[in-house]
Short mmCIF file of C-alpha atoms and ligand atoms in Angstrom, two decimals:
data_model
loop_
_atom_site.label_atom_id
_atom_site.label_comp_id
_atom_site.label_asym_id
_atom_site.label_seq_id
_atom_site.Cartn_x
_atom_site.Cartn_y
_atom_site.Cartn_z
CA MET A 1 57.22 -40.59 -50.49
CA ILE A 2 55.21 -37.69 -48.26
CA PHE A 3 51.76 -36.71 -49.10
CA LYS A 4 50.19 -33.40 -48.58
CA VAL A 5 46.75 -31.91 -48.91
CA PRO A 6 47.39 -30.17 -52.95
CA ARG A 7 48.37 -26.41 -52.83
CA GLY A 8 45.32 -24.12 -52.04
CA THR A 9 42.51 -27.46 -50.67
CA GLN A 10 42.39 -27.72 -46.51
CA ASP A 11 41.79 -30.98 -44.42
CA ILE A 12 38.98 -29.63 -41.81
CA LEU A 13 39.77 -31.42 -39.12
CA PRO A 14 37.22 -32.61 -36.18
CA SER A 15 38.40 -29.36 -34.24
CA GLU A 16 37.28 -27.20 -36.71
CA THR A 17 34.53 -28.91 -38.04
CA TRP A 18 31.82 -28.08 -35.47
CA LYS A 19 32.05 -24.88 -36.43
CA TRP A 20 31.53 -25.70 -39.79
CA GLN A 21 28.19 -27.75 -38.65
CA GLN A 22 27.03 -24.56 -36.60
CA VAL A 23 27.25 -22.36 -39.93
CA GLU A 24 25.49 -25.06 -42.05
CA LYS A 25 22.82 -24.96 -39.17
CA VAL A 26 22.62 -21.22 -39.61
CA ILE A 27 22.35 -21.07 -43.28
CA LEU A 28 19.45 -23.94 -42.98
CA GLU A 29 17.66 -22.42 -40.30
CA ALA A 30 18.11 -18.75 -42.86
CA CYS A 31 16.88 -20.35 -45.68
CA ASP A 32 13.76 -21.94 -43.59
CA VAL A 33 12.76 -18.95 -42.41
CA TYR A 34 13.01 -17.23 -46.28
CA ARG A 35 11.42 -20.02 -47.44
CA TYR A 36 14.34 -20.72 -49.91
CA LYS A 37 14.85 -24.81 -50.70
CA GLU A 38 18.34 -26.83 -50.92
CA ILE A 39 19.02 -27.63 -54.36
CA ARG A 40 22.05 -30.78 -55.19
CA THR A 41 23.56 -30.56 -58.81
CA PRO A 42 26.30 -32.18 -59.31
CA ILE A 43 30.48 -31.22 -58.86
CA PHE A 44 30.92 -31.11 -62.89
CA GLU A 45 29.40 -29.97 -65.77
CA GLN A 46 29.98 -29.44 -69.40
CA THR A 47 32.39 -27.03 -69.57
CA GLU A 48 30.87 -25.12 -72.32
CA LEU A 49 27.63 -24.87 -69.25
CA PHE A 50 30.13 -22.17 -68.11
CA GLN A 51 31.57 -20.70 -70.87
CA ARG A 52 27.89 -19.94 -71.74
CA LEU A 53 26.52 -18.71 -68.87
CA VAL A 54 29.78 -17.15 -66.61
CA GLY A 55 31.64 -15.90 -69.90
CA ASP A 56 34.36 -16.38 -72.38
CA THR A 57 36.10 -13.26 -70.78
CA THR A 58 36.01 -13.54 -67.13
CA ASP A 59 38.58 -14.53 -65.27
CA ILE A 60 37.23 -17.66 -64.00
CA VAL A 61 36.80 -19.08 -67.38
CA GLN A 62 40.00 -18.17 -68.56
CA LYS A 63 42.57 -18.77 -66.16
CA GLU A 64 40.51 -20.51 -63.14
CA MET A 65 39.05 -23.31 -64.44
CA TYR A 66 39.94 -27.35 -63.91
CA THR A 67 38.79 -28.64 -66.79
CA PHE A 68 39.27 -31.65 -67.93
CA THR A 69 38.49 -34.44 -70.57
CA ASP A 70 36.74 -37.75 -69.67
CA LYS A 71 36.97 -40.99 -70.79
CA GLY A 72 34.08 -40.63 -74.02
CA ASP A 73 36.55 -37.54 -74.91
CA ARG A 74 33.78 -34.88 -73.30
CA SER A 75 35.32 -31.73 -71.80
CA MET A 76 33.99 -31.34 -68.36
CA THR A 77 34.97 -29.00 -65.48
CA LEU A 78 34.83 -28.96 -61.91
CA ARG A 79 32.26 -26.04 -60.96
CA PRO A 80 33.67 -22.93 -59.93
CA GLU A 81 30.45 -21.47 -59.28
CA GLY A 82 27.04 -22.37 -58.78
CA THR A 83 24.50 -20.29 -60.71
CA ALA A 84 25.19 -21.54 -64.32
CA PRO A 85 24.69 -24.62 -62.60
CA VAL A 86 21.42 -23.81 -61.00
CA VAL A 87 19.85 -22.03 -64.03
CA ARG A 88 20.91 -25.23 -66.32
CA SER A 89 19.12 -27.43 -63.63
CA PHE A 90 15.99 -25.03 -63.82
CA VAL A 91 15.74 -24.92 -67.47
CA GLU A 92 16.15 -28.52 -67.61
CA HIS A 93 13.72 -29.54 -64.68
CA LYS A 94 10.99 -27.09 -66.61
CA MET A 95 10.86 -25.09 -63.12
CA PHE A 96 9.66 -22.18 -64.91
CA GLY A 97 6.15 -24.35 -65.19
CA TYR A 98 5.97 -24.81 -61.45
CA PRO A 99 2.85 -23.26 -59.79
CA ASP A 100 4.81 -21.03 -57.17
CA GLN A 101 7.17 -18.74 -58.79
CA PRO A 102 9.55 -17.38 -58.18
CA VAL A 103 11.63 -20.27 -57.60
CA LYS A 104 13.43 -19.83 -54.27
CA LEU A 105 16.93 -22.32 -54.37
CA PHE A 106 19.78 -22.27 -52.29
CA TYR A 107 22.98 -24.63 -52.26
CA THR A 108 25.89 -25.12 -50.08
CA GLY A 109 28.95 -27.38 -52.05
CA PRO A 110 32.32 -27.15 -52.81
CA MET A 111 33.60 -24.86 -55.95
CA PHE A 112 36.89 -24.94 -57.10
CA ARG A 113 39.32 -22.33 -58.92
CA TYR A 114 42.42 -22.34 -60.18
CA GLU A 115 43.93 -19.11 -58.00
CA ARG A 116 46.43 -18.32 -56.27
CA GLN A 117 46.58 -19.25 -52.53
CA GLN A 118 46.60 -16.55 -49.81
CA ALA A 119 44.16 -15.96 -46.80
CA GLY A 120 40.63 -16.58 -47.76
CA ARG A 121 41.40 -17.73 -51.15
CA TYR A 122 41.46 -21.28 -52.14
CA ARG A 123 41.13 -23.60 -55.21
CA GLN A 124 38.73 -25.80 -53.26
CA PHE A 125 35.99 -23.37 -51.26
CA VAL A 126 32.58 -24.22 -50.02
CA GLN A 127 30.04 -21.87 -51.42
CA PHE A 128 26.45 -21.15 -49.76
CA GLY A 129 24.49 -19.34 -52.55
CA ALA A 130 20.85 -18.62 -53.20
CA GLU A 131 18.73 -17.67 -55.90
CA ALA A 132 15.64 -16.23 -57.03
CA ILE A 133 14.55 -17.29 -60.08
CA GLY A 134 11.55 -16.04 -62.04
CA SER A 135 10.47 -12.93 -60.77
CA ALA A 136 11.65 -8.81 -62.09
CA ASP A 137 10.02 -7.33 -59.01
CA PRO A 138 12.24 -5.39 -57.48
CA ALA A 139 11.50 -6.45 -53.99
CA ILE A 140 12.93 -9.86 -53.89
CA ASP A 141 16.00 -8.19 -55.02
CA ALA A 142 16.10 -6.60 -51.46
CA GLU A 143 14.91 -9.85 -50.17
CA VAL A 144 17.90 -11.97 -51.31
CA ILE A 145 19.88 -9.32 -49.84
CA SER A 146 18.13 -9.80 -46.73
CA LEU A 147 19.34 -13.36 -46.12
CA ALA A 148 22.87 -12.95 -47.09
CA LEU A 149 22.94 -10.53 -44.46
CA ASP A 150 20.96 -12.38 -41.93
CA VAL A 151 23.24 -15.65 -42.30
CA TYR A 152 26.15 -13.57 -41.08
CA LYS A 153 24.09 -11.53 -38.34
CA ARG A 154 22.66 -14.68 -37.42
CA VAL A 155 26.52 -16.22 -36.64
CA GLY A 156 27.07 -12.99 -34.73
CA LEU A 157 29.26 -10.45 -37.39
CA THR A 158 28.33 -6.75 -36.72
CA LYS A 159 31.14 -4.99 -38.64
CA LEU A 160 29.52 -5.22 -42.29
CA LYS A 161 29.03 -3.38 -45.30
CA LEU A 162 26.50 -3.57 -48.06
CA VAL A 163 27.57 -2.25 -51.09
CA ILE A 164 25.19 -1.56 -54.49
CA ASN A 165 25.25 -0.45 -57.63
CA SER A 166 22.97 -0.92 -61.19
CA LEU A 167 24.88 -2.42 -64.01
CA GLY A 168 21.48 -1.18 -66.00
CA ASP A 169 20.24 -3.17 -68.59
CA LYS A 170 21.07 -4.18 -72.32
CA GLU A 171 20.54 -1.08 -73.71
CA CYS A 172 22.16 1.09 -71.39
CA ARG A 173 25.17 -1.51 -71.31
CA ALA A 174 25.64 -0.91 -74.70
CA ALA A 175 25.78 2.90 -74.71
CA HIS A 176 28.04 2.90 -71.81
CA LYS A 177 30.05 0.37 -73.16
CA GLU A 178 30.59 2.82 -76.17
CA ALA A 179 31.83 5.41 -74.01
CA LEU A 180 33.88 2.87 -72.49
CA VAL A 181 35.71 2.02 -75.55
CA SER A 182 36.16 5.25 -77.03
CA HIS A 183 37.89 6.42 -73.25
CA PHE A 184 40.58 3.73 -72.77
CA ASN A 185 41.00 3.09 -76.87
CA PRO A 186 43.77 5.82 -77.12
CA HIS A 187 45.99 4.67 -73.66
CA ILE A 188 45.03 1.02 -74.02
CA ASP A 189 48.31 -0.05 -74.50
CA GLN A 190 49.12 1.43 -70.66
CA PHE A 191 47.27 -1.58 -69.42
CA CYS A 192 47.85 -5.23 -68.82
CA PRO A 193 47.12 -7.83 -71.65
CA ASP A 194 44.19 -9.06 -69.90
CA CYS A 195 42.65 -5.40 -70.05
CA GLN A 196 43.84 -5.26 -73.68
CA THR A 197 41.51 -7.83 -74.89
CA ARG A 198 39.15 -6.57 -72.43
CA LEU A 199 38.64 -3.60 -74.60
CA GLU A 200 36.60 -5.04 -77.44
CA LYS A 201 35.00 -7.94 -75.32
CA ASN A 202 33.90 -6.76 -72.10
CA PRO A 203 35.31 -3.14 -71.32
CA LEU A 204 33.46 -3.04 -68.12
CA ARG A 205 36.00 -6.03 -66.56
CA ILE A 206 38.79 -3.09 -67.31
CA LEU A 207 36.77 -1.37 -64.07
CA ASP A 208 37.62 -4.55 -61.90
CA CYS A 209 40.63 -5.81 -63.44
CA LYS A 210 43.25 -6.70 -60.13
CA VAL A 211 46.20 -5.40 -61.96
CA ASP A 212 45.47 -2.00 -63.06
CA SER A 213 43.23 -0.87 -60.38
CA GLY A 214 45.57 1.98 -59.49
CA ASN A 215 45.26 3.72 -62.68
CA PRO A 216 43.79 6.65 -62.58
CA LEU A 217 41.87 6.47 -66.05
CA ILE A 218 39.71 3.79 -64.23
CA ALA A 219 38.66 6.49 -61.91
CA SER A 220 37.61 8.65 -64.50
CA ALA A 221 36.17 6.59 -66.69
CA PRO A 222 32.48 6.89 -67.47
CA SER A 223 30.02 5.88 -64.79
CA LEU A 224 27.41 3.35 -65.77
CA ALA A 225 25.05 5.40 -63.82
CA ASP A 226 25.38 8.09 -66.16
CA TYR A 227 24.18 5.93 -68.82
CA LEU A 228 20.94 4.56 -67.38
CA ASN A 229 18.04 4.52 -68.69
CA GLU A 230 14.74 5.88 -67.08
CA GLU A 231 13.29 2.27 -66.82
CA SER A 232 16.77 0.96 -65.13
CA ALA A 233 17.24 4.09 -62.90
CA SER A 234 13.57 3.52 -61.74
CA TYR A 235 14.67 -0.38 -61.13
CA PHE A 236 17.50 0.68 -58.73
CA GLU A 237 15.56 3.41 -56.86
CA SER A 238 12.78 0.53 -56.08
CA VAL A 239 15.42 -1.64 -54.75
CA LYS A 240 16.63 1.10 -52.80
CA SER A 241 13.32 1.83 -51.39
CA PHE A 242 12.94 -1.90 -50.19
CA LEU A 243 16.11 -1.82 -48.91
CA GLU A 244 14.96 1.01 -46.72
CA ASP A 245 11.98 -1.12 -45.81
CA ALA A 246 13.67 -3.77 -44.64
CA GLY A 247 16.17 -1.56 -42.50
CA ILE A 248 19.03 -2.16 -44.70
CA ASP A 249 21.78 0.03 -44.71
CA TYR A 250 23.85 0.49 -47.82
CA GLU A 251 26.45 2.41 -49.76
CA VAL A 252 26.25 2.81 -53.60
CA ASP A 253 29.61 2.11 -55.42
CA PRO A 254 28.90 3.45 -58.98
CA ASN A 255 32.02 1.61 -59.51
CA LEU A 256 30.90 -2.18 -58.27
CA VAL A 257 31.01 -4.69 -61.17
CA ARG A 258 30.99 -7.90 -60.39
CA GLY A 259 33.49 -10.02 -61.90
CA LEU A 260 31.17 -12.63 -63.96
CA ASP A 261 29.31 -11.58 -67.44
CA TYR A 262 26.24 -12.74 -66.42
CA TYR A 263 24.88 -9.38 -64.62
CA ASN A 264 22.64 -6.58 -64.99
CA HIS A 265 20.46 -4.42 -62.97
CA THR A 266 21.38 -4.90 -59.35
CA ALA A 267 24.71 -5.78 -57.86
CA PHE A 268 25.87 -6.29 -54.85
CA GLU A 269 28.93 -7.10 -52.28
CA ILE A 270 29.09 -7.35 -48.56
CA MET A 271 32.34 -6.49 -47.21
CA SER A 272 33.81 -6.71 -43.21
CA THR A 273 35.22 -4.06 -41.75
CA SER A 274 36.70 -5.24 -39.15
CA GLU A 275 40.43 -4.27 -38.53
CA GLY A 276 41.37 -7.61 -38.61
CA PHE A 277 39.96 -9.17 -41.39
CA GLY A 278 43.01 -8.43 -44.00
CA ALA A 279 43.64 -7.54 -47.69
CA ILE A 280 40.31 -9.31 -49.02
CA THR A 281 37.32 -8.05 -47.49
CA THR A 282 34.19 -9.15 -50.13
CA LEU A 283 32.10 -11.74 -47.74
CA CYS A 284 29.39 -12.17 -50.43
CA GLY A 285 29.04 -11.01 -53.84
CA GLY A 286 25.45 -11.18 -55.85
CA GLY A 287 23.67 -10.00 -58.52
CA ARG A 288 20.37 -9.83 -60.89
CA TYR A 289 20.90 -12.18 -64.00
CA ASN A 290 18.08 -11.87 -66.31
CA GLY A 291 18.53 -13.28 -69.60
CA LEU A 292 20.26 -16.37 -67.76
CA ALA A 293 17.93 -18.57 -68.69
CA GLU A 294 17.49 -17.56 -72.25
CA GLU A 295 21.82 -18.20 -72.85
CA ILE A 296 21.12 -21.79 -72.84
CA GLY A 297 17.67 -22.52 -74.40
CA GLY A 298 15.45 -21.79 -71.64
CA PRO A 299 12.51 -19.26 -71.04
CA SER A 300 12.66 -15.75 -70.27
CA ALA A 301 13.03 -16.12 -66.73
CA PRO A 302 14.70 -13.05 -64.88
CA GLY A 303 16.87 -13.89 -61.85
CA ILE A 304 19.08 -12.89 -58.47
CA GLY A 305 21.37 -14.33 -56.53
CA PHE A 306 24.39 -14.20 -54.59
CA ALA A 307 27.21 -16.76 -53.37
CA MET A 308 29.24 -16.55 -50.39
CA SER A 309 31.88 -18.80 -49.04
CA ILE A 310 32.01 -20.30 -46.01
CA GLU A 311 35.72 -19.86 -45.19
CA ARG A 312 35.83 -16.16 -45.41
CA LEU A 313 32.77 -16.10 -43.04
CA LEU A 314 34.86 -17.93 -40.79
CA LEU A 315 37.38 -15.34 -41.02
CA ALA A 316 35.15 -12.72 -40.71
CA MET A 317 34.12 -14.40 -37.47
CA GLU A 318 37.35 -14.59 -36.36
CA ALA A 319 38.39 -11.07 -37.19
CA GLU A 320 35.36 -9.88 -34.97
CA SER A 321 36.35 -12.24 -32.71
CA LYS A 322 33.04 -14.50 -32.51
CA ILE A 323 32.82 -18.04 -31.19
CA PHE A 324 30.09 -20.42 -31.63
CA ALA A 325 29.18 -22.20 -28.29
CA ASP A 326 31.39 -25.14 -27.28
CA GLU A 327 30.56 -28.53 -28.67
CA PRO A 328 28.80 -30.98 -26.09
CA THR A 329 30.96 -33.02 -24.17
CA LEU A 330 30.40 -36.74 -23.33
CA ASP A 331 27.55 -37.12 -20.95
CA VAL A 332 28.54 -40.68 -19.66
CA TYR A 333 31.78 -42.37 -19.33
CA ILE A 334 31.96 -46.38 -18.71
CA ILE A 335 34.84 -47.64 -16.79
CA THR A 336 34.91 -51.82 -16.51
CA LEU A 337 37.37 -53.28 -14.02
CA GLY A 338 38.39 -56.87 -14.69
CA GLU A 339 37.19 -59.42 -17.82
CA THR A 340 34.06 -60.33 -16.33
CA ALA A 341 32.89 -56.84 -16.17
CA ARG A 342 33.82 -55.79 -20.00
CA ARG A 343 30.56 -57.27 -21.14
CA PRO A 344 28.19 -56.40 -19.02
CA GLY A 345 29.80 -52.69 -19.82
CA PHE A 346 29.46 -53.15 -23.55
CA LYS A 347 25.97 -53.94 -23.29
CA LEU A 348 25.27 -51.01 -20.58
CA LEU A 349 27.07 -48.74 -23.47
CA ASN A 350 24.71 -49.56 -26.07
CA GLU A 351 21.21 -49.15 -23.93
CA LEU A 352 22.75 -45.84 -22.54
CA ARG A 353 23.31 -44.88 -26.36
CA ALA A 354 19.97 -46.01 -27.20
CA ALA A 355 18.76 -43.99 -24.90
CA GLY A 356 20.18 -41.12 -26.72
CA ILE A 357 22.75 -40.50 -24.14
CA ARG A 358 26.59 -39.59 -25.11
CA THR A 359 28.02 -42.54 -23.90
CA ASP A 360 31.82 -44.16 -24.52
CA LEU A 361 34.00 -46.43 -22.86
CA ASP A 362 37.77 -47.38 -22.62
CA TYR A 363 38.98 -49.68 -25.64
CA MET A 364 42.64 -49.54 -24.75
CA ASP A 365 42.84 -51.93 -21.66
CA ARG A 366 43.48 -49.33 -19.54
CA LYS A 367 43.88 -49.87 -15.89
CA LEU A 368 41.49 -47.78 -13.21
CA LYS A 369 43.21 -44.65 -13.06
CA ALA A 370 44.29 -44.53 -16.85
CA GLN A 371 40.25 -44.66 -17.73
CA MET A 372 39.15 -42.06 -14.95
CA LYS A 373 41.94 -39.86 -16.59
CA SER A 374 40.22 -40.44 -20.04
CA ALA A 375 37.05 -39.30 -18.40
CA ASP A 376 37.98 -36.53 -17.02
CA ARG A 377 39.84 -35.29 -20.42
CA LEU A 378 36.41 -36.01 -21.90
CA GLN A 379 34.75 -33.95 -19.47
CA ALA A 380 32.22 -36.70 -19.34
CA ARG A 381 29.73 -35.64 -16.31
CA MET A 382 29.57 -39.15 -14.93
CA VAL A 383 31.14 -41.92 -14.75
CA VAL A 384 29.72 -45.60 -14.63
CA ILE A 385 31.99 -47.96 -12.76
CA ILE A 386 31.56 -51.46 -13.38
CA GLY A 387 33.71 -54.27 -10.97
CA GLU A 388 33.50 -57.74 -10.27
CA ASP A 389 31.34 -57.07 -7.08
CA GLU A 390 28.86 -54.82 -9.25
CA VAL A 391 28.46 -57.47 -11.77
CA THR A 392 27.28 -60.14 -8.77
CA GLU A 393 24.90 -57.38 -7.38
CA GLY A 394 23.29 -56.36 -10.53
CA ALA A 395 24.19 -52.70 -9.78
CA VAL A 396 27.21 -49.98 -11.13
CA GLN A 397 28.69 -47.10 -9.16
CA LEU A 398 27.40 -44.14 -10.58
CA LYS A 399 29.83 -40.83 -10.09
CA ILE A 400 28.77 -37.16 -10.38
CA MET A 401 31.85 -35.44 -11.80
CA ALA A 402 30.52 -31.86 -10.93
CA ASP A 403 30.57 -32.81 -7.08
CA GLY A 404 32.70 -36.06 -6.99
CA THR A 405 29.24 -37.50 -5.15
CA GLN A 406 29.03 -41.45 -6.29
CA GLU A 407 26.50 -43.88 -5.12
CA LYS A 408 25.46 -47.48 -6.03
CA VAL A 409 22.84 -47.41 -8.80
CA PRO A 410 20.42 -50.91 -9.95
CA VAL A 411 21.14 -51.67 -13.24
CA GLY A 412 17.47 -51.31 -13.95
CA GLU A 413 17.03 -47.72 -12.44
CA LEU A 414 20.69 -46.60 -14.39
CA VAL A 415 19.13 -44.92 -17.32
CA GLU A 416 16.62 -43.04 -15.43
CA LYS A 417 18.87 -41.61 -13.35
CA ILE A 418 21.21 -40.81 -15.97
CA ILE A 419 18.90 -38.63 -17.95
CA LYS A 420 17.48 -37.24 -15.04
CA ASN A 421 21.51 -35.53 -14.53
CA THR A 422 21.98 -35.07 -18.53
CA THR A 423 21.46 -31.40 -19.20
CA ARG A 424 20.51 -30.86 -22.88
P1 ATP B 1 37.51 -11.96 -55.51
O1 ATP B 1 37.05 -10.56 -56.40
O2 ATP B 1 37.16 -12.21 -53.94
O3 ATP B 1 38.13 -13.22 -56.63
P2 ATP B 1 34.96 -13.23 -57.09
O4 ATP B 1 34.44 -11.87 -57.37
O5 ATP B 1 35.71 -14.09 -57.45
O6 ATP B 1 35.57 -12.44 -55.87
P3 ATP B 1 32.54 -14.68 -56.65
O7 ATP B 1 32.82 -15.63 -57.86
O8 ATP B 1 31.62 -13.52 -56.67
O9 ATP B 1 33.95 -14.05 -56.14
O10 ATP B 1 32.00 -15.49 -55.50
C1 ATP B 1 31.33 -15.28 -53.90
C2 ATP B 1 31.90 -15.26 -52.81
O11 ATP B 1 32.52 -15.89 -52.85
C3 ATP B 1 33.09 -14.04 -52.45
O12 ATP B 1 32.61 -13.10 -51.82
C4 ATP B 1 34.01 -15.01 -51.50
O13 ATP B 1 33.24 -14.77 -50.17
C5 ATP B 1 33.79 -16.42 -51.99
N1 ATP B 1 34.98 -16.91 -52.59
C6 ATP B 1 35.25 -16.62 -54.18
N2 ATP B 1 36.23 -17.21 -54.52
C7 ATP B 1 37.02 -17.81 -53.78
C8 ATP B 1 38.35 -18.49 -53.10
N3 ATP B 1 38.93 -18.66 -53.83
N4 ATP B 1 38.13 -18.87 -51.91
C9 ATP B 1 37.23 -18.72 -50.84
N5 ATP B 1 35.99 -18.07 -51.25
C10 ATP B 1 35.96 -16.77 -52.59
MG1 MG B 2 37.64 -14.38 -57.96
#
């Protein structure tokens, strides 16, 4: 029997993990500067949490969730996104009572969605997301957007486009919904079965349909922009001014509707404009979700956040030919000759490692020439050679690979000498 990774998932091999670690480092640095603290929630939650918070009419809940019944007969779901768990945790741990508000959190971890696999679309993928909960200040919208953009900039991406829209509040959404229903209703039989259900439940989602995106009725649909009440319009204007103050360029797209039900006011996406990026250009999506905490019995706690996948960030880097500096190579390779040198060699290995020097030695009982080849292949900066003579003399041969020079060094002086030759 041959086993393979499940469809839509991938093994990230040592040749790739370096890149992931570098991205994770950049994320930690950016969040540190912006003062977002890490939160780690479980990989699975009660199914109802996502049904309630992500919304019954979304693709995620309708088609994409990995749901199972556990041995206690409870319906559980592998988390498809991070906002619902974070808001659950915010309410459960009464973070609304923390003296410092808003509560600024970030997470990085695997998400699971049963989707058709294609480039940049996996069934298990890693999202980095940030949430600021507890403030309705439009400046925090700009801050959250700025954090997302900053992460991309820190990995070297330049071909980025920020698109924003306002989804308004409950009141304007209701008026707009009515207009949408009367717009689509007479022609709804032209649309896919999903859209036919959406018409009643959440007609806004028709604008976001991947099947019917070419239908001219979508382009001619009533725009939310025309239904924004004064308060929503002025909130949107403030967000735009704060973005300008932060030196962030944006485009307004009145048709930008995010896939999740819970958004209101600010919605945004960051796209890659790099030619090499392929069909899926969205790198990051986010928005404001006032009222979400109340949905699960919490107090009123307005929030805003975003999520981006590391997979798409790495694809964008590839499309822009941005690469990370090489992984550090070996400092010292220890070559031992003959049985008597084995234990002194192993002892030295441990001493060098204790001094923080990247050190390795041969475990395959190979001859001098083969060990030398390994040292080359591993790009060792130095080689320490221990033979029988060296063991009796209490010294070793130290070879500097860059210039090929070799000298005998007493064991007692070795660490100091090696540290001098190790640039960090
Ligand atoms: P899409 O329209 O591409 O399906 P979405 O609206 O479902 O995106 P969100 O739920 O907003 O996406 O997720 C935010 C980000 O997470 C996306 O912009 C993308 O970077 C990433 N993402 C979403 N789904 C996947 C996936 N299946 N594989 C890899 N990354 C993903
Ligand atoms: Mg999706």
